[in-house]
Short mmCIF file of C-alpha atoms in Angstrom, two decimals:
data_model
loop_
_atom_site.label_atom_id
_atom_site.label_comp_id
_atom_site.label_asym_id
_atom_site.label_seq_id
_atom_site.Cartn_x
_atom_site.Cartn_y
_atom_site.Cartn_z
CA MET A 193 -2.50 -20.63 46.03
CA SER A 194 -0.70 -22.98 48.44
CA LYS A 195 -0.77 -26.68 47.60
CA LYS A 196 -2.89 -28.78 49.94
CA PHE A 197 -2.10 -32.22 51.37
CA THR A 198 -4.14 -34.48 53.62
CA ILE A 199 -2.76 -35.67 56.96
CA GLU A 200 -2.66 -39.18 55.50
CA GLU A 201 -0.46 -37.99 52.65
CA VAL A 202 1.94 -36.29 55.05
CA ALA A 203 2.19 -39.47 57.13
CA LYS A 204 3.82 -41.27 54.18
CA HIS A 205 6.96 -39.10 54.47
CA GLN A 206 8.84 -40.38 57.54
CA GLN A 207 12.30 -41.26 56.23
CA SER A 208 15.60 -39.43 56.57
CA ASP A 209 15.64 -38.77 52.82
CA ASP A 210 11.93 -37.92 52.69
CA CYS A 211 10.89 -36.14 55.89
CA TRP A 212 7.80 -33.93 56.15
CA ILE A 213 6.39 -32.30 59.27
CA ILE A 214 3.35 -30.19 60.09
CA ILE A 215 3.63 -26.96 62.07
CA HIS A 216 0.46 -24.94 62.61
CA ASP A 217 -1.24 -26.52 59.59
CA LYS A 218 1.70 -25.70 57.31
CA ILE A 219 3.69 -28.54 55.79
CA TYR A 220 7.49 -28.46 55.58
CA ASP A 221 9.83 -30.81 53.74
CA VAL A 222 12.83 -30.78 56.09
CA SER A 223 14.75 -33.62 54.41
CA LYS A 224 17.63 -31.32 53.49
CA PHE A 225 17.56 -29.58 56.87
CA LEU A 226 18.03 -32.64 59.09
CA ASP A 227 21.82 -32.37 59.33
CA ASP A 228 21.61 -28.61 60.02
CA HIS A 229 19.03 -28.80 62.80
CA PRO A 230 20.66 -27.42 66.01
CA GLY A 231 18.91 -30.12 68.08
CA GLY A 232 20.06 -32.97 65.85
CA LYS A 233 18.25 -34.95 63.14
CA LYS A 234 16.64 -37.50 65.46
CA VAL A 235 14.40 -34.87 67.01
CA LEU A 236 12.92 -34.11 63.60
CA LEU A 237 12.69 -37.76 62.57
CA LYS A 238 10.65 -38.50 65.70
CA ALA A 239 8.06 -36.00 64.47
CA ALA A 240 8.28 -37.04 60.82
CA GLY A 241 4.95 -37.40 59.05
CA ALA A 242 3.05 -35.86 61.95
CA ASP A 243 2.01 -32.58 63.56
CA ALA A 244 5.02 -31.14 65.43
CA SER A 245 3.40 -27.83 66.43
CA LYS A 246 3.60 -28.41 70.19
CA GLN A 247 7.22 -29.50 70.07
CA PHE A 248 8.10 -26.55 67.85
CA ASP A 249 6.38 -24.00 70.08
CA ALA A 250 8.09 -25.38 73.18
CA PHE A 251 11.61 -24.78 71.87
CA HIS A 252 11.50 -22.15 69.12
CA SER A 253 10.76 -18.50 68.51
CA PRO A 254 7.95 -17.86 65.97
CA THR A 255 10.46 -15.94 63.82
CA VAL A 256 12.02 -19.28 62.85
CA LEU A 257 8.97 -19.94 60.68
CA THR A 258 9.27 -16.68 58.77
CA LYS A 259 13.03 -16.80 58.31
CA ILE A 260 14.64 -20.25 58.34
CA ALA A 261 11.63 -22.51 57.83
CA SER A 262 10.05 -20.57 54.98
CA LYS A 263 12.43 -22.06 52.42
CA TYR A 264 11.19 -25.57 53.29
CA LEU A 265 7.47 -24.75 53.12
CA ILE A 266 5.71 -26.90 50.51
CA GLY A 267 2.01 -26.54 51.33
CA GLU A 268 -0.66 -26.76 53.96
CA VAL A 269 -3.04 -29.28 55.47
CA GLY A 270 -6.38 -29.46 53.70
CA VAL A 271 -8.51 -30.96 50.97
CA ALA A 272 -10.00 -29.61 47.78
CA GLU A 273 -11.89 -26.44 48.51
CA GLU A 274 -15.63 -26.69 48.88
CA GLU A 275 -18.11 -24.33 47.29
CA PRO A 276 -18.43 -21.22 49.49
CA ALA A 277 -21.69 -20.80 51.40
CA SER A 278 -24.21 -18.56 49.72
CA ALA A 279 -24.87 -15.08 51.03
CA ALA A 280 -28.32 -16.20 52.13
CA GLU A 281 -26.75 -18.84 54.39
CA THR A 282 -24.31 -16.44 56.05
CA ASP A 283 -26.18 -13.14 56.32
CA ASP A 284 -27.86 -14.03 59.59
CA VAL A 285 -24.71 -15.36 61.27
CA VAL A 286 -23.51 -13.00 64.00
CA ASP A 287 -19.81 -13.36 64.82
CA GLN A 288 -19.51 -10.98 67.74
CA ASN A 289 -17.83 -11.47 71.09
CA PRO A 290 -20.41 -10.52 73.74
CA LEU A 291 -17.68 -8.80 75.77
CA GLN A 292 -16.59 -6.60 72.88
CA VAL A 293 -18.12 -3.14 72.60
CA GLY A 294 -15.78 -1.48 70.11
CA GLU A 295 -12.62 -2.17 68.14
CA ALA A 296 -10.05 -4.71 69.31
CA TYR A 297 -6.61 -4.33 67.75
CA GLY A 298 -3.55 -6.56 67.73
CA ASP A 299 -3.09 -10.01 69.25
CA MET A 300 -5.11 -9.15 72.36
CA VAL A 301 -2.54 -10.69 74.71
CA PRO A 302 -3.68 -9.19 78.05
CA PHE A 303 -1.78 -5.90 78.60
CA GLY A 304 0.43 -6.68 75.60
CA ASP A 305 -0.70 -3.38 74.06
CA PRO A 306 -2.01 -0.13 75.57
CA MET A 307 -5.55 -0.36 76.93
CA TRP A 308 -7.10 1.66 74.10
CA TYR A 309 -5.92 -1.01 71.64
CA GLN A 310 -7.84 -3.65 73.59
CA ASP A 311 -11.37 -2.28 73.40
CA TRP A 312 -11.11 0.19 76.28
CA TYR A 313 -12.42 3.74 76.07
CA SER A 314 -9.96 6.63 75.93
CA PRO A 315 -10.43 10.40 75.55
CA TYR A 316 -7.09 10.83 73.77
CA TYR A 317 -7.41 8.94 70.49
CA ASN A 318 -9.47 9.17 67.29
CA ASP A 319 -9.47 7.64 63.82
CA SER A 320 -6.37 9.60 62.76
CA HIS A 321 -4.42 7.97 65.61
CA ARG A 322 -5.69 4.56 64.55
CA ALA A 323 -4.52 5.25 61.00
CA VAL A 324 -1.03 6.20 62.21
CA ARG A 325 -0.93 3.10 64.40
CA GLN A 326 -1.75 0.83 61.44
CA VAL A 327 0.87 2.36 59.13
CA VAL A 328 3.68 2.19 61.68
CA ARG A 329 2.78 -1.32 62.87
CA ASP A 330 2.74 -2.60 59.29
CA PHE A 331 6.12 -0.97 58.65
CA VAL A 332 7.72 -2.37 61.81
CA GLU A 333 6.43 -5.89 61.25
CA ARG A 334 7.50 -5.89 57.61
CA GLU A 335 10.76 -3.90 57.60
CA ILE A 336 12.20 -4.14 61.12
CA MET A 337 11.11 -7.07 63.27
CA PRO A 338 12.26 -9.85 60.90
CA PHE A 339 15.79 -8.37 60.96
CA THR A 340 16.13 -7.02 64.51
CA HIS A 341 18.29 -9.85 65.88
CA GLU A 342 20.48 -9.82 62.77
CA TRP A 343 21.08 -6.06 62.96
CA ASP A 344 21.68 -6.19 66.69
CA GLU A 345 24.31 -8.89 66.34
CA ALA A 346 25.94 -7.02 63.46
CA LYS A 347 25.96 -3.82 65.56
CA ALA A 348 24.81 -1.92 62.49
CA MET A 349 21.74 -1.24 60.35
CA PRO A 350 21.54 -1.07 56.55
CA ARG A 351 21.41 2.40 55.01
CA GLU A 352 18.23 1.62 53.10
CA ILE A 353 16.16 1.34 56.28
CA TYR A 354 16.50 5.11 56.81
CA ALA A 355 15.12 5.87 53.35
CA LYS A 356 12.27 3.40 53.88
CA ALA A 357 11.40 4.93 57.26
CA ALA A 358 11.50 8.39 55.72
CA LYS A 359 9.13 7.42 52.91
CA ALA A 360 6.75 5.94 55.48
CA GLY A 361 6.72 9.36 57.18
CA ILE A 362 8.27 7.96 60.35
CA LEU A 363 11.41 10.12 60.52
CA ALA A 364 9.39 13.33 60.26
CA SER A 365 7.14 12.04 63.08
CA VAL A 366 9.75 11.92 65.85
CA VAL A 367 11.17 15.45 65.95
CA GLY A 368 8.20 17.51 67.10
CA HIS A 369 6.44 20.05 64.92
CA VAL A 370 8.15 20.72 61.58
CA ASP A 371 7.25 23.35 59.01
CA PRO A 372 5.65 21.59 56.03
CA GLU A 373 8.31 22.94 53.65
CA TYR A 374 10.89 20.70 55.32
CA ILE A 375 8.80 17.49 55.35
CA PRO A 376 9.85 15.37 52.34
CA TYR A 377 7.11 12.73 52.53
CA GLU A 378 3.54 12.45 53.77
CA LEU A 379 3.21 11.79 57.51
CA PRO A 380 1.89 8.34 58.55
CA GLY A 381 -1.81 7.82 57.97
CA GLY A 382 -1.99 10.90 55.76
CA VAL A 383 -2.34 13.14 58.83
CA LYS A 384 -1.63 16.80 58.05
CA PRO A 385 1.36 18.36 59.86
CA GLU A 386 -0.86 20.87 61.67
CA ASP A 387 -3.05 18.02 62.98
CA PHE A 388 -0.19 15.75 64.07
CA ASP A 389 -0.37 15.97 67.87
CA SER A 390 1.49 14.59 70.88
CA PHE A 391 -0.45 11.32 70.79
CA HIS A 392 0.47 10.70 67.16
CA HIS A 393 4.11 11.12 68.20
CA ILE A 394 3.61 8.69 71.09
CA ILE A 395 2.12 6.06 68.79
CA VAL A 396 5.06 6.25 66.36
CA ALA A 397 7.72 5.84 69.07
CA ASP A 398 5.69 3.21 70.92
CA GLU A 399 5.07 1.09 67.82
CA LEU A 400 8.73 1.33 66.75
CA SER A 401 9.71 0.06 70.19
CA ARG A 402 7.74 -3.15 69.66
CA CYS A 403 10.88 -4.43 67.91
CA ALA A 404 12.25 -4.90 71.45
CA SER A 405 15.64 -3.42 70.64
CA GLY A 406 16.83 -0.13 72.04
CA GLY A 407 19.73 -0.37 69.59
CA VAL A 408 17.50 -0.57 66.55
CA THR A 409 15.06 2.06 67.83
CA TRP A 410 17.87 4.45 68.72
CA GLY A 411 19.78 3.55 65.57
CA LEU A 412 16.83 4.73 63.52
CA ILE A 413 15.49 7.72 65.50
CA GLY A 414 17.76 8.21 68.54
CA GLY A 415 20.13 10.88 67.26
CA LEU A 416 17.49 12.37 64.98
CA GLY A 417 14.91 12.79 67.75
CA ILE A 418 17.24 14.79 70.00
CA GLY A 419 19.81 16.24 67.61
CA LEU A 420 17.53 17.83 65.02
CA PRO A 421 14.96 19.67 67.25
CA PRO A 422 17.49 22.35 68.36
CA VAL A 423 18.08 23.16 64.68
CA ILE A 424 14.34 23.14 63.93
CA HIS A 425 13.36 25.31 66.90
CA PHE A 426 16.36 27.64 67.28
CA GLY A 427 18.42 27.43 64.11
CA SER A 428 18.60 30.05 61.38
CA LYS A 429 16.87 29.54 58.04
CA TYR A 430 20.31 28.85 56.58
CA LEU A 431 20.84 25.93 58.99
CA LYS A 432 17.31 24.59 58.56
CA ASP A 433 17.64 24.63 54.78
CA LYS A 434 21.01 22.94 55.05
CA VAL A 435 20.10 20.13 57.44
CA VAL A 436 16.42 19.44 58.16
CA LYS A 437 15.06 18.05 54.91
CA GLU A 438 18.07 15.79 54.29
CA CYS A 439 17.78 14.27 57.75
CA LEU A 440 14.03 13.72 57.44
CA ALA A 441 14.56 12.14 54.02
CA GLY A 442 16.92 9.59 55.56
CA THR A 443 19.87 10.61 53.38
CA LYS A 444 21.79 12.21 56.26
CA ASN A 445 22.08 11.50 60.00
CA ILE A 446 22.44 13.87 62.92
CA CYS A 447 23.31 13.42 66.60
CA LEU A 448 23.28 15.46 69.82
CA ALA A 449 26.68 15.81 71.49
CA ILE A 450 26.48 17.06 75.08
CA THR A 451 27.89 14.42 77.44
CA GLU A 452 31.66 14.46 78.05
CA PRO A 453 34.15 12.10 79.70
CA SER A 454 34.20 14.45 82.69
CA GLY A 455 30.43 14.44 83.25
CA GLY A 456 26.93 13.89 81.92
CA SER A 457 24.14 15.25 84.10
CA ASP A 458 26.28 18.24 85.12
CA VAL A 459 25.70 20.03 81.84
CA ALA A 460 26.74 23.40 83.24
CA GLY A 461 30.23 21.99 83.82
CA LEU A 462 30.97 20.93 80.24
CA GLN A 463 34.47 21.67 79.01
CA THR A 464 34.50 21.43 75.22
CA GLU A 465 35.59 24.91 74.12
CA ALA A 466 34.69 26.98 71.07
CA LYS A 467 37.14 29.86 70.80
CA ASP A 468 35.91 32.95 68.91
CA MET A 469 38.34 33.70 66.07
CA GLY A 470 36.35 36.52 64.44
CA ASP A 471 34.54 34.97 61.49
CA HIS A 472 34.68 31.43 62.90
CA TYR A 473 35.10 29.32 66.04
CA VAL A 474 37.83 26.81 66.78
CA VAL A 475 36.46 23.84 68.71
CA ASN A 476 38.52 21.56 70.96
CA GLY A 477 37.24 18.89 73.30
CA GLU A 478 35.73 15.44 73.66
CA LYS A 479 32.24 13.96 73.79
CA LYS A 480 31.33 10.51 75.03
CA TRP A 481 28.37 8.08 74.76
CA ILE A 482 26.95 9.97 71.78
CA THR A 483 24.05 8.10 70.16
CA ASN A 484 24.49 7.78 66.35
CA GLY A 485 27.84 9.54 66.62
CA THR A 486 29.72 6.88 64.66
CA PHE A 487 27.69 7.41 61.49
CA ALA A 488 26.32 10.96 61.94
CA ASP A 489 26.84 13.51 59.18
CA TYR A 490 25.95 16.42 61.48
CA PHE A 491 26.70 17.02 65.16
CA THR A 492 24.61 19.37 67.33
CA VAL A 493 27.35 20.17 69.84
CA ALA A 494 27.17 21.93 73.20
CA VAL A 495 30.31 24.04 73.62
CA ARG A 496 31.65 26.64 76.00
CA THR A 497 31.82 30.07 74.37
CA GLY A 498 31.72 32.20 77.50
CA GLU A 499 32.06 32.20 81.28
CA ALA A 500 31.96 29.13 83.50
CA GLY A 501 28.56 27.70 84.39
CA PHE A 502 25.13 27.97 82.77
CA ASN A 503 25.65 31.29 81.03
CA GLY A 504 28.62 30.39 78.88
CA ILE A 505 27.21 27.53 76.77
CA SER A 506 26.29 27.63 73.08
CA PHE A 507 25.11 25.17 70.43
CA LEU A 508 27.12 24.74 67.24
CA LEU A 509 26.38 22.58 64.20
CA LEU A 510 29.50 20.67 63.20
CA GLU A 511 29.77 18.68 59.99
CA ARG A 512 31.45 15.34 59.38
CA GLY A 513 33.66 16.77 56.64
CA MET A 514 35.24 19.41 58.89
CA PRO A 515 38.93 18.57 59.53
CA GLY A 516 39.68 17.62 63.14
CA ILE A 517 36.59 15.50 63.90
CA SER A 518 37.18 11.84 64.73
CA THR A 519 34.66 9.27 66.00
CA ARG A 520 34.95 5.68 67.17
CA GLN A 521 32.29 3.21 68.25
CA MET A 522 32.25 2.39 71.95
CA ASN A 523 31.84 -1.17 73.26
CA CYS A 524 28.69 -0.95 75.36
CA SER A 525 26.56 -3.57 77.12
CA GLY A 526 23.66 -3.02 74.76
CA VAL A 527 21.99 -0.80 72.14
CA TRP A 528 24.68 -2.00 69.72
CA PRO A 529 23.30 -0.80 66.36
CA SER A 530 22.83 2.76 67.67
CA GLY A 531 26.42 3.76 66.95
CA THR A 532 27.36 5.00 70.44
CA ALA A 533 30.48 7.10 69.88
CA TYR A 534 33.47 8.69 71.51
CA ILE A 535 34.08 11.92 69.60
CA THR A 536 37.22 14.04 69.55
CA PHE A 537 37.37 17.62 68.26
CA GLU A 538 40.86 18.94 67.52
CA ASP A 539 41.12 22.51 66.23
CA VAL A 540 37.88 22.18 64.28
CA LYS A 541 37.16 25.35 62.33
CA VAL A 542 33.41 26.11 62.46
CA PRO A 543 31.84 29.05 60.55
CA LYS A 544 29.91 31.59 62.61
CA GLU A 545 26.75 30.83 60.58
CA ASN A 546 26.74 27.36 62.17
CA LEU A 547 25.81 28.86 65.55
CA ILE A 548 22.40 27.52 66.58
CA GLY A 549 20.35 30.32 68.12
CA LYS A 550 22.18 32.93 70.15
CA GLU A 551 25.65 32.74 71.66
CA ASN A 552 25.74 31.72 75.35
CA LYS A 553 22.04 30.77 75.32
CA GLY A 554 22.69 27.08 74.75
CA PHE A 555 21.82 25.95 78.26
CA LYS A 556 18.27 27.26 77.80
CA TYR A 557 17.96 25.32 74.55
CA ILE A 558 19.31 22.18 76.20
CA MET A 559 16.76 22.40 79.01
CA GLN A 560 13.89 22.85 76.54
CA ASN A 561 15.14 19.86 74.56
CA PHE A 562 15.34 17.67 77.67
CA ASN A 563 11.57 17.42 78.20
CA SER A 564 10.95 15.90 74.77
CA GLU A 565 14.02 13.67 75.08
CA ARG A 566 12.85 12.34 78.44
CA MET A 567 9.31 11.79 77.19
CA GLY A 568 10.82 9.77 74.35
CA ILE A 569 12.66 7.62 76.88
CA VAL A 570 9.44 7.14 78.87
CA ILE A 571 7.56 5.94 75.77
CA GLN A 572 10.31 3.54 74.70
CA ALA A 573 11.19 2.17 78.15
CA ASN A 574 7.56 1.50 78.99
CA ARG A 575 6.91 -0.29 75.69
CA PHE A 576 10.00 -2.42 76.35
CA ALA A 577 8.58 -3.24 79.79
CA ARG A 578 5.29 -4.09 78.08
CA VAL A 579 7.12 -6.40 75.66
CA CYS A 580 8.49 -8.21 78.72
CA VAL A 581 4.92 -8.62 79.97
CA GLU A 582 3.64 -9.84 76.62
CA GLU A 583 6.48 -12.30 76.04
CA SER A 584 6.18 -13.62 79.60
CA ILE A 585 2.43 -14.21 79.33
CA LYS A 586 2.80 -16.03 76.02
CA TYR A 587 5.69 -18.16 77.24
CA ALA A 588 3.94 -18.94 80.53
CA HIS A 589 1.02 -20.40 78.56
CA LYS A 590 3.16 -22.93 76.69
CA ARG A 591 5.99 -23.81 79.10
CA LYS A 592 5.18 -26.63 81.52
CA THR A 593 6.88 -27.41 84.83
CA PHE A 594 5.89 -29.99 87.41
CA GLY A 595 3.04 -31.16 85.23
CA LYS A 596 1.34 -27.82 84.61
CA ARG A 597 1.80 -24.61 82.65
CA LEU A 598 3.84 -21.80 84.21
CA VAL A 599 0.79 -19.55 84.18
CA ASP A 600 -1.02 -22.05 86.41
CA HIS A 601 1.54 -21.48 89.18
CA PRO A 602 0.43 -18.70 91.58
CA VAL A 603 4.01 -17.43 91.96
CA ILE A 604 4.20 -16.74 88.20
CA ARG A 605 0.83 -14.97 88.15
CA ASN A 606 2.07 -12.84 91.04
CA LYS A 607 5.12 -11.82 89.04
CA LEU A 608 2.97 -10.96 86.04
CA ALA A 609 0.56 -8.93 88.17
CA HIS A 610 3.35 -6.74 89.58
CA MET A 611 4.76 -6.20 86.09
CA ILE A 612 1.36 -5.25 84.69
CA ARG A 613 0.38 -2.78 87.42
CA GLN A 614 3.62 -0.83 86.96
CA VAL A 615 3.43 -0.72 83.17
CA GLU A 616 -0.17 0.46 83.12
CA ALA A 617 0.39 3.10 85.82
CA THR A 618 3.39 4.48 83.94
CA HIS A 619 1.54 4.56 80.64
CA ALA A 620 -1.39 6.44 82.17
CA TRP A 621 0.97 9.03 83.69
CA MET A 622 2.75 9.42 80.37
CA GLU A 623 -0.55 10.05 78.57
CA SER A 624 -1.54 12.64 81.18
CA LEU A 625 1.75 14.48 80.66
CA ALA A 626 1.33 14.35 76.89
CA TYR A 627 -2.11 15.90 77.24
CA GLN A 628 -0.57 18.78 79.21
CA THR A 629 1.93 19.46 76.40
CA MET A 630 -1.01 19.92 74.02
CA ASN A 631 -2.93 22.31 76.24
CA MET A 632 -0.57 24.09 78.64
CA PRO A 633 0.94 27.38 77.41
CA VAL A 634 4.30 26.60 75.81
CA GLU A 635 6.14 29.31 77.73
CA ILE A 636 5.49 27.66 81.12
CA GLN A 637 5.86 24.01 80.12
CA ALA A 638 9.59 23.79 80.86
CA ILE A 639 8.93 24.95 84.45
CA ARG A 640 5.59 23.26 85.14
CA LEU A 641 6.28 19.95 83.39
CA GLY A 642 10.05 19.56 83.88
CA GLY A 643 9.71 17.98 87.33
CA PRO A 644 6.81 15.59 86.58
CA ILE A 645 8.45 14.43 83.34
CA ALA A 646 11.69 13.79 85.23
CA LEU A 647 9.81 11.69 87.81
CA CYS A 648 7.96 9.80 85.08
CA LYS A 649 11.28 9.12 83.35
CA ALA A 650 12.61 7.51 86.54
CA GLN A 651 9.33 5.63 86.97
CA SER A 652 9.53 4.24 83.42
CA THR A 653 13.11 3.03 83.64
CA GLN A 654 12.61 1.44 87.05
CA THR A 655 9.49 -0.27 85.66
CA PHE A 656 11.53 -1.43 82.68
CA GLU A 657 14.25 -2.79 84.95
CA TYR A 658 11.74 -4.62 87.15
CA CYS A 659 9.91 -6.17 84.19
CA ALA A 660 13.11 -7.21 82.43
CA ARG A 661 14.31 -8.91 85.59
CA GLU A 662 11.03 -10.71 86.24
CA ALA A 663 10.70 -11.75 82.60
CA ALA A 664 14.22 -13.18 82.77
CA GLN A 665 13.19 -15.24 85.79
CA ILE A 666 10.12 -16.54 83.98
CA PHE A 667 12.12 -17.47 80.89
CA GLY A 668 14.93 -19.01 82.92
CA GLY A 669 17.99 -20.09 80.91
CA LEU A 670 16.41 -18.89 77.66
CA SER A 671 16.82 -15.30 78.86
CA TYR A 672 20.57 -15.86 79.22
CA THR A 673 20.98 -16.95 75.60
CA ARG A 674 21.20 -14.58 72.65
CA GLY A 675 18.63 -15.51 70.02
CA GLY A 676 15.86 -18.09 70.20
CA GLN A 677 12.71 -17.87 72.28
CA GLY A 678 14.26 -15.59 74.88
CA GLU A 679 15.84 -13.25 72.35
CA LYS A 680 13.79 -10.17 73.22
CA VAL A 681 14.07 -10.61 76.99
CA GLU A 682 17.82 -11.27 76.89
CA ARG A 683 18.45 -8.19 74.79
CA LEU A 684 16.19 -5.90 76.80
CA TYR A 685 17.73 -7.04 80.08
CA ARG A 686 21.13 -5.88 78.74
CA GLU A 687 19.72 -2.54 77.63
CA VAL A 688 18.08 -1.35 80.85
CA ARG A 689 21.02 0.83 81.90
CA ALA A 690 21.00 2.56 78.51
CA PHE A 691 17.62 4.03 79.49
CA ALA A 692 18.13 4.49 83.23
CA ILE A 693 21.23 6.68 82.81
CA PRO A 694 21.00 8.81 79.60
CA GLY A 695 18.70 11.82 79.55
CA GLY A 696 19.37 12.25 83.27
CA SER A 697 20.13 9.41 85.66
CA GLU A 698 17.35 8.14 87.92
CA GLU A 699 18.94 9.77 90.96
CA ILE A 700 19.12 13.15 89.24
CA MET A 701 15.57 12.78 87.91
CA LEU A 702 14.07 11.93 91.29
CA ASP A 703 15.82 14.82 93.01
CA LEU A 704 14.91 17.24 90.20
CA GLY A 705 11.28 16.16 90.32
CA VAL A 706 10.88 16.95 94.00
CA ARG A 707 12.87 20.20 93.85
CA GLN A 708 10.82 21.44 90.91
CA ALA A 709 7.55 20.47 92.58
CA VAL A 710 8.45 22.41 95.73
CA LYS A 711 9.50 25.47 93.71
CA VAL A 712 6.36 25.47 91.58
CA GLY A 713 4.16 24.78 94.59
CA THR A 714 5.71 27.65 96.53
CA PHE A 715 5.27 30.04 93.62
CA MET A 716 1.62 28.98 93.29
CA GLY A 717 0.92 29.57 96.98
CA ALA A 718 1.21 26.05 98.43
CA LYS A 719 0.69 25.95 102.19
CA MET A 720 3.61 23.77 103.24
#
C-alpha cells in the first residue's frame, strides 16, 4: 500500500536538497533529479512543496510519469483510511450516467476510439470481440506503448517481444484463417479458430496501431501479415510444416519480397529471375523496400520463371541460410524498427520443393494477397489518423493561447471536425468491406471487392495524411520535436508516405477502383 502524506506535510519540503512535488495526487521526491531536469532546477523549485499537476501537464507527455518519474515516487496525498461504508449505506446509490445505455470502453475521448467502444450500437460485434479487444489492449499498454519511442529511436525491437506477442495469440491473429494444427498458442480472448472472424482480425490490428508507430506495428506483424499467407493458402504441406508454426510462435520471421528497384506497382514487369536447373532454381535479382527484410529468416519471393508479363511469375520460399542472399537496412523517413531492406540474390540455389503453389501462377496469388494487405493498411492508417484526433483533442483542452484553451477557438474546433468526419467515414466503409469478406462467396471476392478495397485504401491514407497535418498544426512546435508531448504526432507525420505508397500507391488505387467498378458494373448489366 502506498504511503500517504497530507498536503501540509508536503509543503515542508521546499529546499534544493529536500524537494517534493505533487502531480495528480502522487508525491515525488525530486531532490536528486533537480540537476537532470531538462528545463532546469529552478522550474521544479518554484513548484516545490505544492501541486504541480497543471505545470506538468502543460509541458510533458503522460509517459514521463510511468518511465522517468516512477523512480522518484514516494507516496500519495491522503490521510489515514476511514472505515468503509456499510453495504446498507451504499446499496441504494445509483452511479449511472443518464446518457449511457450500454457499455462504455476506454478513455471516452470523443472519437478517440471506434463508435462501438463509446456506447454506440453496432451489428458487427459481440462479447467475443470485446474479449479480444481487452486482451490486445492490455498487451499493447503493458508490453508496447511504454517502449515505443525507445524502439523507434533505436530502429529495432527486442526479440522477446515476438515471443510475448505469440503467447498472447496476436501473431496467429493477423494472417487470416490458419489450420488449428499450426497455431501454437490460444487466440486472444480464448476465441476458437473457426469462430475468429474478420472483425476479430480488425480489432487486433486496430488495437496494435494505438501505439502510434508504423515502425513498431510493421516490425511486429508487417512481414508476417503479408509474407506468411501465401504459404498458408497456396504452399505445400512440406512448406507449411517447415514455416508456419515457427513464425506464429515468434521464433522465426518472414517477409514478402515483390517490389524491385525498377518498379513497385507494375508487378507484371518484375525482373528477378529464377532459372530452372532441373531439381532446383537459381535465383538472381534485387528487391527493395522489403518490410522486415533485414531480420527475416524466410523470404516469400516473387520471381520470373516464364514468359514476360503476368503469366511468367512464380512464388518461391527462400531461406536466410541459402548462400547468395544479402540484406541491408535502408534509411527511410519513418517506420524505422520495421527493418525495411534492400535485398540482393546472387546465384541462390533454391530446391524445387520451395515453390509456393504452381509454377507461373504467382501473379494470381499476389492479387489475392493484395486485398488482405490493403485492408491491413486501411485499418492501421485509419487508427493512426484517429490517434491524431485523440491527441489533438486532449492537447487542445490543456494548451492555452490568448487567454483561453485551444479547444475554445472556433478555428481549432473546425480542424477537429474535419479530421473526425473523415476518420469516421473511413472506418464505416472499412467495416462494410469486412462484412462482405465474411459473407460474399470467396471465389468472386477478388473481382467484386478489389476495386472498393483499393478506393478505401486511398481514402484511409489521404485521411491519415490530412489528420497528421492538422494535428501537427494544433501541436505547433511540439510536433516538430522527437519525443515529448508531440511524440506521436511527429512520428506519424513522418510515416504517412509509408502507408500512401506501399500496397499500391494512391494514384494506382484510385484508377484501379474506378476501372474495376466499371468492369463489374458492365458485367452485371449496368446501364451506363
